[in-house]
Amino acid sequence: MSIFQKLVLVIAIIGAVILGMIGLFSFNLIEFLFGEMTFLTRILYTIIGLSGVIALTSLSERRHQRARYSR
C-alpha cells in the first residue's frame, strides 16, 4: 500500500468518525472548528468525500489483484 493510499484511508476514516459524531451526538466537528459552510469547510468536505471514493476504488483494485493471484 502506497503512502498516498494510506493517507487517503486515514482521511476517509476521520470522515467516518465525524459522520458518526453527527449521527450519535448531533455535533459537527468541522463546522464547530471552521464555521458553518465557509470556504474552508466546503474544501474539507470535498477532500473527505474524494478520499472515500479513492479508498473505495483502491479496495476494489486490491480484490481484483488477489483474485488474479489465487488462480
Coordinates of C-alpha atoms in Angstrom, one line a residue:
M1 CA 0.0 0.0 0.0
S2 CA 1.5 3.3 -1.0
I3 CA 1.8 6.4 1.2
F4 CA -0.9 8.1 -0.8
Q5 CA -3.3 5.2 -0.3
K6 CA -2.6 5.2 3.4
L7 CA -3.2 9.0 3.6
V8 CA -6.5 8.6 1.7
L9 CA -7.6 5.8 4.0
V10 CA -6.8 7.8 7.1
I11 CA -8.8 10.8 5.8
A12 CA -11.7 8.6 4.9
I13 CA -11.7 7.1 8.4
I14 CA -11.6 10.5 10.0
G15 CA -14.6 11.5 7.8
A16 CA -16.4 8.4 9.0
V17 CA -15.8 9.3 12.6
I18 CA -17.0 12.8 12.0
L19 CA -20.2 11.4 10.4
G20 CA -20.6 9.1 13.4
M21 CA -20.4 12.1 15.7
I22 CA -23.0 13.9 13.7
G23 CA -25.3 10.9 13.9
L24 CA -24.8 10.0 17.5
F25 CA -24.4 13.4 19.2
S26 CA -25.7 15.9 16.6
F27 CA -22.2 17.5 16.8
N28 CA -20.4 18.5 13.6
L29 CA -16.7 18.9 14.5
I30 CA -15.7 20.5 11.2
E31 CA -18.4 23.2 11.4
F32 CA -17.5 23.7 15.1
L33 CA -13.9 24.3 14.2
F34 CA -14.2 26.2 10.9
G35 CA -17.7 27.7 10.8
E36 CA -20.9 26.7 9.0
M37 CA -20.4 26.3 5.3
T38 CA -17.4 28.5 5.0
F39 CA -15.0 28.1 2.1
L40 CA -12.6 26.0 4.2
T41 CA -15.4 23.8 5.5
R42 CA -16.5 23.1 1.9
I43 CA -13.0 22.2 0.9
L44 CA -12.6 19.8 3.8
Y45 CA -15.9 18.1 3.0
T46 CA -14.7 17.7 -0.6
I47 CA -11.4 16.3 0.4
I48 CA -13.1 13.8 2.8
G49 CA -15.6 12.8 0.1
L50 CA -12.9 12.3 -2.6
S51 CA -10.8 10.3 -0.1
G52 CA -13.7 7.9 0.5
V53 CA -14.2 7.4 -3.3
I54 CA -10.5 6.8 -3.8
A55 CA -10.3 4.4 -0.8
L56 CA -13.3 2.5 -2.3
T57 CA -11.7 2.2 -5.7
S58 CA -8.3 1.1 -4.2
L59 CA -10.2 -1.5 -2.2
S60 CA -11.8 -3.0 -5.3
E61 CA -8.4 -2.9 -7.1
R62 CA -6.9 -5.0 -4.3
R63 CA -9.7 -7.5 -4.5
H64 CA -9.1 -7.9 -8.3
Q65 CA -5.3 -8.4 -7.7
R66 CA -6.0 -11.0 -5.1
A67 CA -8.4 -12.8 -7.4
R68 CA -5.7 -12.9 -10.2
Y69 CA -3.1 -14.3 -7.9
S70 CA -5.4 -17.0 -6.5
R71 CA -6.0 -18.6 -9.9

